[in-house]
Coordinates of C-alpha atoms (C1' of nucleotides) in Angstrom, one line a residue:
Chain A
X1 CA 187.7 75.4 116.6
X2 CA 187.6 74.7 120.3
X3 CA 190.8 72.9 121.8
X4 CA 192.2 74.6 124.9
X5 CA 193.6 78.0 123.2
X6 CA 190.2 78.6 121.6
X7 CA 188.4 79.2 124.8
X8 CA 191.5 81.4 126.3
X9 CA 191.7 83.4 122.9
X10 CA 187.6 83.8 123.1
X11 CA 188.1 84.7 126.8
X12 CA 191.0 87.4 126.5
X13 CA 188.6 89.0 123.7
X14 CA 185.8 89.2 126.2
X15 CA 188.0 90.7 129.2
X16 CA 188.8 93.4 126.8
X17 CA 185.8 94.4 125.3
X18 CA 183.1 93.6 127.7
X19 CA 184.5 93.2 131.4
X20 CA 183.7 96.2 133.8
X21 CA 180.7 97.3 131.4
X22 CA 177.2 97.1 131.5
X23 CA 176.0 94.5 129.0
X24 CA 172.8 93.7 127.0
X25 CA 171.9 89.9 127.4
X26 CA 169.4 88.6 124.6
X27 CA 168.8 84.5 123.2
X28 CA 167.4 84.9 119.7
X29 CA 167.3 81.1 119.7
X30 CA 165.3 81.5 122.5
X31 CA 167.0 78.3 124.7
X32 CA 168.9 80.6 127.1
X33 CA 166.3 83.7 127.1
X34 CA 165.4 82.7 130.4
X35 CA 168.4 83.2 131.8
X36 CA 169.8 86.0 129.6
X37 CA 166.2 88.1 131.1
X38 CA 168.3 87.5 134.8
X39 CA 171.7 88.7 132.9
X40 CA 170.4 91.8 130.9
X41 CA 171.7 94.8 132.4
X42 CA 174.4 93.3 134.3
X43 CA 178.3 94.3 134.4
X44 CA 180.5 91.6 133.2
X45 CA 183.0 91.7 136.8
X46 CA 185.1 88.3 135.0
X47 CA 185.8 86.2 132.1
X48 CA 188.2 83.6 133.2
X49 CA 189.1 80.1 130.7
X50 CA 189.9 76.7 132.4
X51 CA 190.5 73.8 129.6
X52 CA 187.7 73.6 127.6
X53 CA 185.0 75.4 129.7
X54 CA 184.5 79.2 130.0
X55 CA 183.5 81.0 132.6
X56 CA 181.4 84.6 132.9
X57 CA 180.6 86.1 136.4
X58 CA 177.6 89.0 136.3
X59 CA 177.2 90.1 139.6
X60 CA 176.4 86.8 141.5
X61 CA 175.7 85.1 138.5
X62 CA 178.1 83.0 136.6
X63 CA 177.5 81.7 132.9
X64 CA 179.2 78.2 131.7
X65 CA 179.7 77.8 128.9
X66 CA 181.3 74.7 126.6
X67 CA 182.0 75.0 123.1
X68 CA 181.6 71.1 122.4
X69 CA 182.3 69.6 118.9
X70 CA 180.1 72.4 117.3
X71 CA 179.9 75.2 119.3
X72 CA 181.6 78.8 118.2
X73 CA 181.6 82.2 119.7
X74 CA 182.2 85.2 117.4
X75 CA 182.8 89.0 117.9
X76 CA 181.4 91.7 115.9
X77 CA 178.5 91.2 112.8
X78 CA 178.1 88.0 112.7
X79 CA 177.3 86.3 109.2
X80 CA 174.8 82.9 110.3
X81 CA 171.5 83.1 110.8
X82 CA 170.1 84.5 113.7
X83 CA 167.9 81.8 114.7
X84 CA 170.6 79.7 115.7
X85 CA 172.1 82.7 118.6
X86 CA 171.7 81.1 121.8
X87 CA 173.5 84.0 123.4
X88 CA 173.7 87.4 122.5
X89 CA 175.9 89.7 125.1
X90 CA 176.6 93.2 123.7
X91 CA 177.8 96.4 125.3
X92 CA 178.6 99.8 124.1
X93 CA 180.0 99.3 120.6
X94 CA 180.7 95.4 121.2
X95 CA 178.8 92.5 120.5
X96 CA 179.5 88.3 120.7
X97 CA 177.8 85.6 119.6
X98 CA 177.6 82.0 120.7
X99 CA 176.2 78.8 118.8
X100 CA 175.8 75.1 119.1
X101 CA 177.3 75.0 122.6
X102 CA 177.4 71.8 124.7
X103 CA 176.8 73.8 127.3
X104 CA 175.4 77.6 128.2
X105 CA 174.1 77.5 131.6
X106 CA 174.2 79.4 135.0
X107 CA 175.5 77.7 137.7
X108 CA 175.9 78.0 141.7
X109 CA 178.9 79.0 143.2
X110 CA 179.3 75.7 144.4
X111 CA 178.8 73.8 141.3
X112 CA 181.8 76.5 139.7
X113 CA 184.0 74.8 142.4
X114 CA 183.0 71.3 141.7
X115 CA 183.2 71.3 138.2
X116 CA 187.1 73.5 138.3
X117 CA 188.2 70.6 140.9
X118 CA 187.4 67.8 138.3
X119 CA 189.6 69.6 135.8
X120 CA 193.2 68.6 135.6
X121 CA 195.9 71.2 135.3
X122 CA 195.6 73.4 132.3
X123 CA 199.2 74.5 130.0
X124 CA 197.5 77.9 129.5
X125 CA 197.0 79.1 133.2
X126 CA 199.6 80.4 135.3
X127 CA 198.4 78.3 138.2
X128 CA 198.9 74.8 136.5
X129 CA 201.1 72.2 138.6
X130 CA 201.9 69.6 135.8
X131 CA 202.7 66.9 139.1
X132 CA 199.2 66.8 139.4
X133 CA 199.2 65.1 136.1
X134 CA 202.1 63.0 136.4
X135 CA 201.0 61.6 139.5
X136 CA 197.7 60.1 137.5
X137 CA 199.4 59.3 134.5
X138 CA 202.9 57.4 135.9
X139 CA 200.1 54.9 137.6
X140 CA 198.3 54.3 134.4
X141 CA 198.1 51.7 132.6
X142 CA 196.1 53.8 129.5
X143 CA 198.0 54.8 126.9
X144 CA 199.3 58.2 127.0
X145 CA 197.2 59.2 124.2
X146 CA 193.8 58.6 125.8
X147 CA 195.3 59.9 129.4
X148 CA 196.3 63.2 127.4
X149 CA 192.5 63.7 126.4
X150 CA 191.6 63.3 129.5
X151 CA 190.0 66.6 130.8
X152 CA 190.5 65.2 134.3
X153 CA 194.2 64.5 133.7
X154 CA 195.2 67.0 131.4
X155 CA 192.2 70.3 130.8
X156 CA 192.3 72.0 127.1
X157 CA 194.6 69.5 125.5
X158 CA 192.2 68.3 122.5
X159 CA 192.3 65.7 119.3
X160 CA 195.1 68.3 117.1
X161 CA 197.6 69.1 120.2
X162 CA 196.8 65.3 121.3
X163 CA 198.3 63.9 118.3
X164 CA 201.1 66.5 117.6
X165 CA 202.9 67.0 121.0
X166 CA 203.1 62.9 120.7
X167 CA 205.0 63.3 117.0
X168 CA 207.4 66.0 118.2
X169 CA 208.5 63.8 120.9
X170 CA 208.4 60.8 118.9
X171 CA 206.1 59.1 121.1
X172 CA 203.7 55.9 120.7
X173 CA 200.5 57.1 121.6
X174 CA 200.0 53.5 122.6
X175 CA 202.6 53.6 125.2
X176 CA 200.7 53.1 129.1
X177 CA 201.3 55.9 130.8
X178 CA 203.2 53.9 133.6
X179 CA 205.6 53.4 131.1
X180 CA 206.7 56.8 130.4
X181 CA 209.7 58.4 131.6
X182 CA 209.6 61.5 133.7
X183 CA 211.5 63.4 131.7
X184 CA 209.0 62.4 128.7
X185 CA 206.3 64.2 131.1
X186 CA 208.4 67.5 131.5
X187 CA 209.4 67.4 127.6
X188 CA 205.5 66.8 126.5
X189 CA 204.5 69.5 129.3
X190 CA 206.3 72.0 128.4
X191 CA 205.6 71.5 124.6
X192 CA 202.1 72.2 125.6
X193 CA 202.5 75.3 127.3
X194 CA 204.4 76.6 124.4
X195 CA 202.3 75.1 121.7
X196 CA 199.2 76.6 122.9
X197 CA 200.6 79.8 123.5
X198 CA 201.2 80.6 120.1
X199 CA 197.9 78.8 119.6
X200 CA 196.0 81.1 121.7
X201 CA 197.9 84.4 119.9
X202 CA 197.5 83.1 116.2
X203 CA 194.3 81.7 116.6
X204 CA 195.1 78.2 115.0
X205 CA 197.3 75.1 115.9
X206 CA 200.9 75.6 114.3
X207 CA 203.2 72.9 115.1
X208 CA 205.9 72.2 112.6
X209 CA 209.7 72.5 113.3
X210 CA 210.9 75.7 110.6
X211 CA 212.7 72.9 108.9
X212 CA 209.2 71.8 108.0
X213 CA 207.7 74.2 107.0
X214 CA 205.8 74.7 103.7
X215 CA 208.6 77.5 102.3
X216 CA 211.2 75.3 103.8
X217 CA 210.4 72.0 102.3
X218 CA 209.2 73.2 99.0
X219 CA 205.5 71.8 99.6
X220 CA 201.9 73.2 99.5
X221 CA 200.7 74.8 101.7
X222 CA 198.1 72.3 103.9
X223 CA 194.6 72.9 102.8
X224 CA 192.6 72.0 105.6
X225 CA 189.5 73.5 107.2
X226 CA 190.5 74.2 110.5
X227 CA 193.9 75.5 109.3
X228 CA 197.8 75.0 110.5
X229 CA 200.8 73.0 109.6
X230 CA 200.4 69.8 111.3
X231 CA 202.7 66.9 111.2
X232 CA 200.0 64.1 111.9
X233 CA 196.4 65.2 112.4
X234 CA 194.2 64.5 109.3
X235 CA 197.4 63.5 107.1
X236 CA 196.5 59.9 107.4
X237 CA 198.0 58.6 104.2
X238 CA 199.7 61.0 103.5
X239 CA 204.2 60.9 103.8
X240 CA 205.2 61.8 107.3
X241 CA 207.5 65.0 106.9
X242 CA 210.1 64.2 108.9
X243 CA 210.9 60.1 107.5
X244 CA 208.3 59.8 104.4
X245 CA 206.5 56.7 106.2
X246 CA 203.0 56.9 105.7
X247 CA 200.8 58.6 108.8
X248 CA 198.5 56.0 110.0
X249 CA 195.2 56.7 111.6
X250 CA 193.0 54.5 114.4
X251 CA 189.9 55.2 116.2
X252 CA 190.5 55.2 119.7
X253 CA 188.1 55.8 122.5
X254 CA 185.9 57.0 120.0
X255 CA 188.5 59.8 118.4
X256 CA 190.6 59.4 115.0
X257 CA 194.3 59.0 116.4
X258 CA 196.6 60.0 114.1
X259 CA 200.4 59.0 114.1
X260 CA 203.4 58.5 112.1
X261 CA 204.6 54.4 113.2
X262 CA 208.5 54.9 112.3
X263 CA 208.8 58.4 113.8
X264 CA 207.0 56.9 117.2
X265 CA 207.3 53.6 117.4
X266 CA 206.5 51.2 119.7
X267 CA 209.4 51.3 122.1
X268 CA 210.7 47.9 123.4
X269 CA 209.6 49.2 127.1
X270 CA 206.0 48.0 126.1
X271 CA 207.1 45.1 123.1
X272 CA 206.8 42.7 126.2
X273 CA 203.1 43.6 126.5
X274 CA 201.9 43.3 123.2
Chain B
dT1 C1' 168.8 68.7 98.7
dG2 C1' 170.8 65.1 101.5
dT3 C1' 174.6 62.7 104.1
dC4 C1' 178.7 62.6 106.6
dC5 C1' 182.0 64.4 109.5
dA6 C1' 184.4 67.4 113.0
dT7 C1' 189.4 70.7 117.2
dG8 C1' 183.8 67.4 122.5
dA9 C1' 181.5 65.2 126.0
dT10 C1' 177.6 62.7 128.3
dC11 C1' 174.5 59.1 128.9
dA12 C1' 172.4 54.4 128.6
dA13 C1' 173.2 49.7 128.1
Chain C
dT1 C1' 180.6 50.6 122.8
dG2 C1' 177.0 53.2 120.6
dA3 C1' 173.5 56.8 120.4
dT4 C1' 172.9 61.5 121.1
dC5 C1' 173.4 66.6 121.2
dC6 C1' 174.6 71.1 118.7
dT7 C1' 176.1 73.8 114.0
dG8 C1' 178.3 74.3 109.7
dG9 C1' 181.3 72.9 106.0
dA10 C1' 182.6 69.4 102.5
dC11 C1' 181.0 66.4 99.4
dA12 C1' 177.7 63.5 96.8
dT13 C1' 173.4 63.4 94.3

DNA sequence: TGTCCATGATCAA
DNA sequence: TGATCCTGGACAT
């Protein structure tokens, strides 16, 4: 579940159902009971999302929490078991559960600062200045797919909107990010704020041109757990559905990259290096 | 019942 | 680069 829109979906559903209210604080799991005995009884004063990481202020207490590979957070009855509920907050008539988080953890004022100022702008928060990004990645000699999952270039950007931002623009993943044209930056930018926007409203990744659609094209819907029309992610193998080449796939720093090699390729900017 | 894999990230070597 | 952490779903046995 947890790219960028995840964490801003989970933290919109806290604001509204648990901020300005006394809350009950309980670990079932027992890992965080320690700390959720200092949290019980508190108001929630804010929930706020940057990137991947979530942040909950109680008084002078602030919860971190990171959703990792496995983690999930879930409102209302919750249907796993309960020994595996590192977090429990509830309030009157409201209750959320988190599991298998990378992180769940006070910290210090301080350490809320440090850890924000390593994160690189974020497409989902108003105070975002995409330059910051630009002026890493137009130095780079990475390939714009690794820079773009980069938390410290780019914060909430994961594998999915990664791989799909790159199709739309018909870009090589493999191009260095020296290499890319300014105007590539704005177009992939603003893709991102509007991608995850309708991301963070529908609860899933969506990113198919109408054209492509399902209803449109006379196809299946994609069966897929983690759900959305894609273009590239997970179709490895599969025709591309904009030119019918086949979607490729490649691990790259440890991640499947997926991408379609006619609809982005290699652009003679980089043929010299390769 | 067991193994592998995942929308992520850190740590050791 | 590889091992590791966390949970749950898909798939094989």
């Amino acid at each position: 579940m947890p790219e960028g829109h995840t964490l801003h979906r989970i933290a919109k559903r806290l604001d509204t159902h648990f901020r300005g209210r006394p809350t009950r604080s309980t670990s079932p799991q027992g890992r965080f009971a320690i700390e959720a005995a200092v949290l019980d009884g508190l108001v929630l004063d804010e929930v706020e999302a940057h990137g991947k990481h979530l942040f909950l202020t109680f008084a002078e207490h602030t919860v971190h929490v990171h959703l990792g590979l496995a983690g999930t957070l879930t409102f209302g009855v919750s249907s796993g078991s309960e020994n595996t509920i590192r977090w429990r907050l509830e309030a009157e008539g409201a209750r959320a559960e988190l599991r298998g988080p990378a992180a769940c953890r006070l910290l210090t004022p301080s350490e809320v600062d440090d850890l924000q100022s390593r994160l690189g702008p974020d497409p989902l928060r108003s105070d975002a200045n995409p330059a910051v990004a630009w002026d890493r990645i137009r130095l780079s000699r990475r390939s714009i797919g690794a820079l773009l999952m980069d938390q410290t270039v780019v914060s909430g950007v994961g594998n999915i909107y990664r791989a799909e931002v790159l199709f739309r623009h018909r870009i090589d993943p493999f191009l260095e990010g020296r290499l890319l044209k300014p105007r590539e930056w704005q177009v992939i930018w603003s893709d991102l704020v509007a991608l995850m926007r309708v991301g963070v409203e529908v609860g899933r990744i969506d990113t198919v041109y109408p054209e492509h659609e399902p209803e449109a094209m006379g196809r299946p819907p994609r069966q897929d757990p983690h759900g959305g029309e894609v273009y590239v992610y997970r179709r490895s193998g599969q025709p591309c559905l904009r030119c019918g080449s086949t979607i490729r796939k490649r691990v790259l720093d440890g991640r499947n990259l997926f991408w379609c090699p006619r609809c982005q390729r290699r652009s003679r900017r980089q043929a010299h290096l390769v």
